[in-house]
mmCIF file of C-alpha atoms in Angstrom:
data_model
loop_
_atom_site.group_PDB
_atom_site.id
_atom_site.type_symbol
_atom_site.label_atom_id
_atom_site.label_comp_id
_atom_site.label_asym_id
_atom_site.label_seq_id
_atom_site.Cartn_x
_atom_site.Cartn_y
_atom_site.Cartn_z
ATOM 1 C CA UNK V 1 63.455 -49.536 -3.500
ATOM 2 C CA UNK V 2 60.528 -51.570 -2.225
ATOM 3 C CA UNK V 3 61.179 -54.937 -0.687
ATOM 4 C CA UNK V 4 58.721 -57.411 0.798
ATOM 5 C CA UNK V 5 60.376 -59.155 3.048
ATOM 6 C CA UNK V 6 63.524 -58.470 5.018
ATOM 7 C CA UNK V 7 64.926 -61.312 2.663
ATOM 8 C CA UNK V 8 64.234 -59.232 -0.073
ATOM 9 C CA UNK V 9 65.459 -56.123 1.134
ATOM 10 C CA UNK V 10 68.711 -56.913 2.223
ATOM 11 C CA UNK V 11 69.030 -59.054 -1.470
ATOM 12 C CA UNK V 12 68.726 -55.558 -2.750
ATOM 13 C CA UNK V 13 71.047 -53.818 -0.214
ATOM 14 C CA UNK V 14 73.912 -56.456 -1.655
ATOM 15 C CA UNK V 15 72.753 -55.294 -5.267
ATOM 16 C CA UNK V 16 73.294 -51.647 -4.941
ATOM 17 C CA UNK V 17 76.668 -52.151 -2.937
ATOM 18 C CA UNK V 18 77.677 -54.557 -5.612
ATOM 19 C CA UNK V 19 76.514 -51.566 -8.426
ATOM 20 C CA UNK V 20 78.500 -48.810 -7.193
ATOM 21 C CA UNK V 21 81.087 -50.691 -5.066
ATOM 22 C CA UNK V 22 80.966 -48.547 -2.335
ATOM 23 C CA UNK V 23 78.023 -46.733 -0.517
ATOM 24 C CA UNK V 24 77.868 -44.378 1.745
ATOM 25 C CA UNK V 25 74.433 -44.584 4.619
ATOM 26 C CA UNK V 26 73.021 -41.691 3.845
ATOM 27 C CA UNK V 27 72.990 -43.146 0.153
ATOM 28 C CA UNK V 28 71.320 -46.491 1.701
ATOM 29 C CA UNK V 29 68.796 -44.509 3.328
ATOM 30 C CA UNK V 30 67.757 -42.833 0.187
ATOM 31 C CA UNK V 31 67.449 -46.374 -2.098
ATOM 32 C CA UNK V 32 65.247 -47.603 1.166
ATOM 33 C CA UNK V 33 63.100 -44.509 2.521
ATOM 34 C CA UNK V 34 60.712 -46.267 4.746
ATOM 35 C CA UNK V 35 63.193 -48.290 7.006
ATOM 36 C CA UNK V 36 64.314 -46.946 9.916
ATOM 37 C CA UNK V 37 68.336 -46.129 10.179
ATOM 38 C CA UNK V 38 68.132 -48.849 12.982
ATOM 39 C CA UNK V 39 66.911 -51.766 10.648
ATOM 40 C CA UNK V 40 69.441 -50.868 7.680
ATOM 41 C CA UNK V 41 72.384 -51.081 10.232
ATOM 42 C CA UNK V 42 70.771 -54.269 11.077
ATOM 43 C CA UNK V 43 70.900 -55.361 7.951
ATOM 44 C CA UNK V 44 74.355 -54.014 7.231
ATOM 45 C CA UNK V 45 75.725 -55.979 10.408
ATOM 46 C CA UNK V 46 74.014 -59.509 9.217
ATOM 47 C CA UNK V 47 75.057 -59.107 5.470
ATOM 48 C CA UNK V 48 78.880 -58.456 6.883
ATOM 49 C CA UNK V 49 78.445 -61.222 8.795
ATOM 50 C CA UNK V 50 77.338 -63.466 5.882
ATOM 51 C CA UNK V 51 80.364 -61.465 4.076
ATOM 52 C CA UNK V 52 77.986 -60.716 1.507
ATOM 53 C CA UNK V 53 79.018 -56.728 1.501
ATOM 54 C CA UNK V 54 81.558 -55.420 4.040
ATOM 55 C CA UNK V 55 80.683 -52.864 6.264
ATOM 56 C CA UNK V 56 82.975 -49.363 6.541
ATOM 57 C CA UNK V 57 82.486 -46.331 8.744
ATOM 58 C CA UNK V 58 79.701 -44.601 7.353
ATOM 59 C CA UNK V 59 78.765 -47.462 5.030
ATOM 60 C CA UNK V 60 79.558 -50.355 3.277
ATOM 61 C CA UNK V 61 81.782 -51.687 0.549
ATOM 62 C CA UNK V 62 81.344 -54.560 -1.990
ATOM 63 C CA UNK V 63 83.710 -57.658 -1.650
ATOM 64 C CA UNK V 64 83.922 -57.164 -5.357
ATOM 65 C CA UNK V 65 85.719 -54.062 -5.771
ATOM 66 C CA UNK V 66 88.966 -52.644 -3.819
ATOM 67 C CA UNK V 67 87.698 -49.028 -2.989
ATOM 68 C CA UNK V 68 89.493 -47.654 0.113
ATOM 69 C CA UNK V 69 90.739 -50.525 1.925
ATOM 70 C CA UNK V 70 91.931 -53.937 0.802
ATOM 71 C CA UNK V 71 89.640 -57.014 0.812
ATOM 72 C CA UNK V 72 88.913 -59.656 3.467
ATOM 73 C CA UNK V 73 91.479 -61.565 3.288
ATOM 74 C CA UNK V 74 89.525 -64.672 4.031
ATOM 75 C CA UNK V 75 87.427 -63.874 0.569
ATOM 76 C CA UNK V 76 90.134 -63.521 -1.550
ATOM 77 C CA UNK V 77 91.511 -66.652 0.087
ATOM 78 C CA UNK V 78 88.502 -68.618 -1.756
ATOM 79 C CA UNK V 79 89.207 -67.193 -5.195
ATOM 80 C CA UNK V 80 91.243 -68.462 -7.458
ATOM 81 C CA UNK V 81 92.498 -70.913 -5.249
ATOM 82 C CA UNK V 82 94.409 -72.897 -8.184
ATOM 83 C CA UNK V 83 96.095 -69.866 -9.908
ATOM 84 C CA UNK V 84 97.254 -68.840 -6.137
ATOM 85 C CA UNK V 85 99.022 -72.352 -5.661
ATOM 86 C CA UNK V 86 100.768 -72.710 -9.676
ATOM 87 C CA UNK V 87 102.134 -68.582 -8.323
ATOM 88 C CA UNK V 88 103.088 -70.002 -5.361
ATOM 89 C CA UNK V 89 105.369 -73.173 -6.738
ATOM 90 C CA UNK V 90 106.951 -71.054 -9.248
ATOM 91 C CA UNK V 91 107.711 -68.398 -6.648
ATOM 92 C CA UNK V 92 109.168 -70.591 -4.656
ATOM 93 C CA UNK V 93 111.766 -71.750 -6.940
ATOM 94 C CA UNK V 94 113.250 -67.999 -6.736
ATOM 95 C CA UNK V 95 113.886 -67.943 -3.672
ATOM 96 C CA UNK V 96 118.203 -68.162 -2.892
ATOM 97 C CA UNK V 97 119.326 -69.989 -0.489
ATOM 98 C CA UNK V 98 120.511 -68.655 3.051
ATOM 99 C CA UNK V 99 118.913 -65.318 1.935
ATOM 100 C CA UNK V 100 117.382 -62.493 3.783
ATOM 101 C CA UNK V 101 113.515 -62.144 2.575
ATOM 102 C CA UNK V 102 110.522 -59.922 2.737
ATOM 103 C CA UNK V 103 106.768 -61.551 2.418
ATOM 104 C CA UNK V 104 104.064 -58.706 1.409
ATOM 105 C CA UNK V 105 100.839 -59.661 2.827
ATOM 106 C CA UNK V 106 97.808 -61.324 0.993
ATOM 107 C CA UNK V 107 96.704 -64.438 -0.296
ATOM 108 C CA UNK V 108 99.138 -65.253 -2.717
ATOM 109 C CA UNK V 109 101.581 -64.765 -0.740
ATOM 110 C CA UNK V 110 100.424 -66.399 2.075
ATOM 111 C CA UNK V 111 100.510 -69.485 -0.390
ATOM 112 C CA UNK V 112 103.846 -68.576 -1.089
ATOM 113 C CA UNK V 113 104.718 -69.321 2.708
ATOM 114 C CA UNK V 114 102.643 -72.467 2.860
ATOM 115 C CA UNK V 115 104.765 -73.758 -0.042
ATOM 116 C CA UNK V 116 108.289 -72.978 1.508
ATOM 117 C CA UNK V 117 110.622 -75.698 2.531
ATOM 118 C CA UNK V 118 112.669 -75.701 5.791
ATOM 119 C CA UNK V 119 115.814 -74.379 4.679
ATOM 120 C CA UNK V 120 117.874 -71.633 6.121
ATOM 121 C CA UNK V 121 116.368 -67.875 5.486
ATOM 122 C CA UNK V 122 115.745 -65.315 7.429
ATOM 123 C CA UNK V 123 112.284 -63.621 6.822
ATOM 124 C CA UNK V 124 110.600 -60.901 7.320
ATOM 125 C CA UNK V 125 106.913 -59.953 7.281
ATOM 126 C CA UNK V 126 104.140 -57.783 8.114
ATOM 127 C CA UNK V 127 101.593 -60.601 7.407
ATOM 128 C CA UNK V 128 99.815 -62.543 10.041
ATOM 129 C CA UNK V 129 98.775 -64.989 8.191
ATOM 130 C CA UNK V 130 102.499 -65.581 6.234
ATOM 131 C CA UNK V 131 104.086 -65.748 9.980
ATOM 132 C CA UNK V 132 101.744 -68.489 11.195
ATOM 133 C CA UNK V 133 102.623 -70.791 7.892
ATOM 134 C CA UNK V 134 106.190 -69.897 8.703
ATOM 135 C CA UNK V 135 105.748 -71.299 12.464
ATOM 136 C CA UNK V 136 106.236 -74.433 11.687
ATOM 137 C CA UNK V 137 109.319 -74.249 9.598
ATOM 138 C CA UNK V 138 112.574 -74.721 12.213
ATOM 139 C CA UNK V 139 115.345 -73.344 9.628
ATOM 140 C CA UNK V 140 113.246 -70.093 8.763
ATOM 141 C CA UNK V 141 114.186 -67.270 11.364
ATOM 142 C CA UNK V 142 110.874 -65.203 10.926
ATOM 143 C CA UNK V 143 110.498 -61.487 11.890
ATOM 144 C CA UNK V 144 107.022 -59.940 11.794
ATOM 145 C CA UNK V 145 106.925 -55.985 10.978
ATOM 146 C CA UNK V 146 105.037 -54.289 14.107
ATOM 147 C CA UNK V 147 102.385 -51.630 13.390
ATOM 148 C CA UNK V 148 98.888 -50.841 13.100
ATOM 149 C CA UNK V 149 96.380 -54.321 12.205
ATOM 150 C CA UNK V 150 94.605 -54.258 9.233
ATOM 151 C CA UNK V 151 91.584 -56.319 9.815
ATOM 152 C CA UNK V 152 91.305 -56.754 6.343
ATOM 153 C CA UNK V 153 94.149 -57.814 5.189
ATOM 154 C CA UNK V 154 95.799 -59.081 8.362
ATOM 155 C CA UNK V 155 98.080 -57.331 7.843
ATOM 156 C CA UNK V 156 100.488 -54.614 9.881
ATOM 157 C CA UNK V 157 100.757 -50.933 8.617
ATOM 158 C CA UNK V 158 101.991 -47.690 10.032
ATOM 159 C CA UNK V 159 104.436 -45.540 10.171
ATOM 160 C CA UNK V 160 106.543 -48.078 12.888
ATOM 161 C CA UNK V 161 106.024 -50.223 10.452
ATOM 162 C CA UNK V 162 107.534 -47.971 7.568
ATOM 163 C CA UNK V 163 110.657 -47.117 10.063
ATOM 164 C CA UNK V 164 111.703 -50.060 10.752
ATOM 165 C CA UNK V 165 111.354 -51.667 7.714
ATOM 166 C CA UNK V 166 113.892 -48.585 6.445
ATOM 167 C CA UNK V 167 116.251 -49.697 8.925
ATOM 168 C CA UNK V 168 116.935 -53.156 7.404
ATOM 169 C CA UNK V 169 117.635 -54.628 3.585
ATOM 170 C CA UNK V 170 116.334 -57.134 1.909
ATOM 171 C CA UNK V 171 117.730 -59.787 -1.318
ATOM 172 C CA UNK V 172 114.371 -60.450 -2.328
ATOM 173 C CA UNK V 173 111.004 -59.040 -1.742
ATOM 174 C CA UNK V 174 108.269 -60.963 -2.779
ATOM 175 C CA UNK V 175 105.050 -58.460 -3.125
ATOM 176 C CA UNK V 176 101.202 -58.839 -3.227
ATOM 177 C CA UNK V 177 99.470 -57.147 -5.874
ATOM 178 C CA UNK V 178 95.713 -56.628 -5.149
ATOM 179 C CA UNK V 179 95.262 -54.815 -9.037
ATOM 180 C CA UNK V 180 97.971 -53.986 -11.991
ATOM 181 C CA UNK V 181 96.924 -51.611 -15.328
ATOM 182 C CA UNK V 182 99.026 -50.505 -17.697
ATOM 183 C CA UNK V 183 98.774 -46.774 -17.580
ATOM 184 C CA UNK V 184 98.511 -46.621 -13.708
ATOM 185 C CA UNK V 185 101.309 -49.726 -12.646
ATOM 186 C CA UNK V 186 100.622 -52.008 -9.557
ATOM 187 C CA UNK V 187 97.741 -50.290 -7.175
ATOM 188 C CA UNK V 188 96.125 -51.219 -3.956
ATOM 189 C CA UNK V 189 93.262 -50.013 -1.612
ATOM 190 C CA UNK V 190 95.027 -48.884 1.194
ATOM 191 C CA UNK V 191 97.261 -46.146 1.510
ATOM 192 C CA UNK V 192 98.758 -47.836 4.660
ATOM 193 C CA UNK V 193 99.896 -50.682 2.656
ATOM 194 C CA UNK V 194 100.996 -48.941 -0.405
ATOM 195 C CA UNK V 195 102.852 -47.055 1.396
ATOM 196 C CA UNK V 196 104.533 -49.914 3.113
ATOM 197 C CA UNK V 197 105.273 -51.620 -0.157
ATOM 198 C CA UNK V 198 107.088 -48.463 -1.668
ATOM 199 C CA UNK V 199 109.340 -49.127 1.377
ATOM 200 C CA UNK V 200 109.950 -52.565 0.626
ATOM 201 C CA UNK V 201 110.371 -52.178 -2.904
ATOM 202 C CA UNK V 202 113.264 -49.640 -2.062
ATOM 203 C CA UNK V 203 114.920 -52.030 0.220
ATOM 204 C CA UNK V 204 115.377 -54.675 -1.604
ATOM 205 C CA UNK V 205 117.829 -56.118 -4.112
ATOM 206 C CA UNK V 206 115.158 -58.232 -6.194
ATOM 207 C CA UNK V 207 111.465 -57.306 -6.511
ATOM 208 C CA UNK V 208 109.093 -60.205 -7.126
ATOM 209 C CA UNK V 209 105.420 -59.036 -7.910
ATOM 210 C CA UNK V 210 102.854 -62.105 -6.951
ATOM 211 C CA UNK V 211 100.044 -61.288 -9.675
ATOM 212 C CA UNK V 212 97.202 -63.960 -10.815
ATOM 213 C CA UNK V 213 95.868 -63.039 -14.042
ATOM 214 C CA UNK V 214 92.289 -61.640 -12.714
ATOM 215 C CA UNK V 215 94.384 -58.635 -11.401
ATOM 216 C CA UNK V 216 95.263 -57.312 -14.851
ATOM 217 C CA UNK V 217 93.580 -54.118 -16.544
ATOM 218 C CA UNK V 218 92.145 -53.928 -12.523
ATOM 219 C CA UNK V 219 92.772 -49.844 -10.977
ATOM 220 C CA UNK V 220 92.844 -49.763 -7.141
ATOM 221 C CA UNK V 221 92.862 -45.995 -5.033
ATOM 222 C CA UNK V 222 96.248 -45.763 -3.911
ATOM 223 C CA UNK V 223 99.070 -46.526 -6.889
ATOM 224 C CA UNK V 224 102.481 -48.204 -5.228
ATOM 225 C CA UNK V 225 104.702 -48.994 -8.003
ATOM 226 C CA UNK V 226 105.275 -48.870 -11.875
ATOM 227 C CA UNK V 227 106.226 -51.578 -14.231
ATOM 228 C CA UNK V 228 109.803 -50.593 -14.176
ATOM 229 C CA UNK V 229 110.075 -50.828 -10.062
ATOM 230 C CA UNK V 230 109.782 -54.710 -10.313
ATOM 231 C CA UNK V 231 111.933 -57.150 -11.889
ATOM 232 C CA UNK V 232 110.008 -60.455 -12.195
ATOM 233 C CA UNK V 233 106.363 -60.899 -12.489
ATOM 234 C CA UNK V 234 104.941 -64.917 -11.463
ATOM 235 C CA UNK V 235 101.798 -64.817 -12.937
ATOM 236 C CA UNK V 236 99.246 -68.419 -13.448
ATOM 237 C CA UNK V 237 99.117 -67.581 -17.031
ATOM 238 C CA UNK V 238 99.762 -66.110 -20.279
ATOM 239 C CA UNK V 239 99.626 -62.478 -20.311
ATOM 240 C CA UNK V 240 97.448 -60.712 -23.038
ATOM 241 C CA UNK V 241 99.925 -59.595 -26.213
ATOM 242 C CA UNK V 242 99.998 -56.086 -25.116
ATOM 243 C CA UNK V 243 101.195 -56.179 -21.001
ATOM 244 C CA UNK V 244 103.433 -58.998 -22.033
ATOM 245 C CA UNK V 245 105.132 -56.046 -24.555
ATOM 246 C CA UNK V 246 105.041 -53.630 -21.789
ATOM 247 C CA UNK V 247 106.849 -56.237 -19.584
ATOM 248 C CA UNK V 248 109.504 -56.761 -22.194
ATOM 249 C CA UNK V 249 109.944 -52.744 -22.607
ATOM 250 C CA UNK V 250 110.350 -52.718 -18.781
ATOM 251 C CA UNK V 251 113.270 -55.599 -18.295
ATOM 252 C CA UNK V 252 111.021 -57.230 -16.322
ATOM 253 C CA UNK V 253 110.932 -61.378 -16.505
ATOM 254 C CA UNK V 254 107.961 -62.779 -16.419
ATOM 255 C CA UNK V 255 107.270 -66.168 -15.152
#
């Protein structure tokens, strides 16, 4: 690739991230031959700083695509900001009073938390972000998961995180869901975190998948769940003819 200007060139570094999703440096160094390795990381650093492209160990990562670890959590908190909020005040209405809880991480539910009132529950988390809307709720005893920060996600992973969460049961678990597709069920980018949510799901009386509608006929690395392991779906819209017949052959309400 030939650019003219460091404008230029790094306007083409966010083009072929964006093309493949995920790049490795030695593939960066190929597309740009006569920069040093010194400018590229340059470039890498400022373009992750713009959160144009996000950088990974040995490369870098489009914010488009889920490919090895979940998005900033930050970005996906500035899309689809009105299908987040219509999830989050049906979701709400699920929840039973005086109940035991468990918030997944991510944006939706993080909206979820914003939107609950200050009545008794007990809830637990692994979410940063869900604890500090739940701070200022007096009736809500909240519990966050320990373990290993995703930076990401802000979110907290690990096998501590897996234990404990084993130890303890939950009536409703109210889950994130980064991508869903038919053939493959609910997936995410992180095998931390799907590994976490099989937990959950296990522990818990009632599982409530948080999905906006740009998540369908999406594929993510690391698959968590199928169809059949949830029981209601809150979605911001109606679901194409052929997942809303899949959710029907499942049992699984959708909402």
């Amino acid at each position: 690739m030939a650019a003219s200007s460091v404008d230029d060139r790094r306007e083409q570094l966010v083009q072929l991230v964006n093309s493949e999703g995920s790049v490795s440096f030695q593939q960066i160094k190929q597309a740009f031959p006569d920069v040093s390795d010194m400018t590229l990381r340059t470039d890498l650093k400022a373009l992750d700083a713009e959160r144009r492209i996000i950088r990974i160990h040995g490369g870098a990562r489009s914010v488009e695509f889920v490919i090895g670890t979940d998005d900033r959590l930050d970005s996906r908190n500035l899309r689809n900001v009105d299908a987040k909020m219509e999830i989050a005040k049906k979701a709400v209405s699920l929840i039973r009073p005086n109940s035991t809880l468990f918030l997944d991480s991510g944006s939706t539910t993080t909206a979820l938390a914003h939107e609950m009132a200050d009545e008794r529950s007990l809830v637990f988390s692994n979410s940063i972000t869900c604890a500090t809307e739940l701070a200022r709720l007096n009736n809500v005893d909240t519990i966050v998961v320990g373990g290993n920060l995703n930076r990401y996600s802000m979110s907290l992973n690990g096998s501590r995180a897996v234990d404990f969460i084993k130890s303890l049961n939950f009536d409703q678990l109210f889950l994130g869901v980064t991508s869903f597709h038919p053939h493959c069920g609910f997936s995410c980018g992180s095998d931390e975190e799907a590994t976490l949510k099989r937990a959950c799901i296990k522990q818990a009386e009632q599982v409530i998948a948080l999905m906006d509608s740009s998540k369908i006929g999406r594929r993510s690395t690391f698959q968590f769940c199928d169809l059949s392991d949830i029981d209601v779906l809150v979605t911001d819209a109606d679901l194409p003819a052929d997942i809303a017949q899949v959710c029907a052959s499942a049992g699984v309400k959708v909402l």
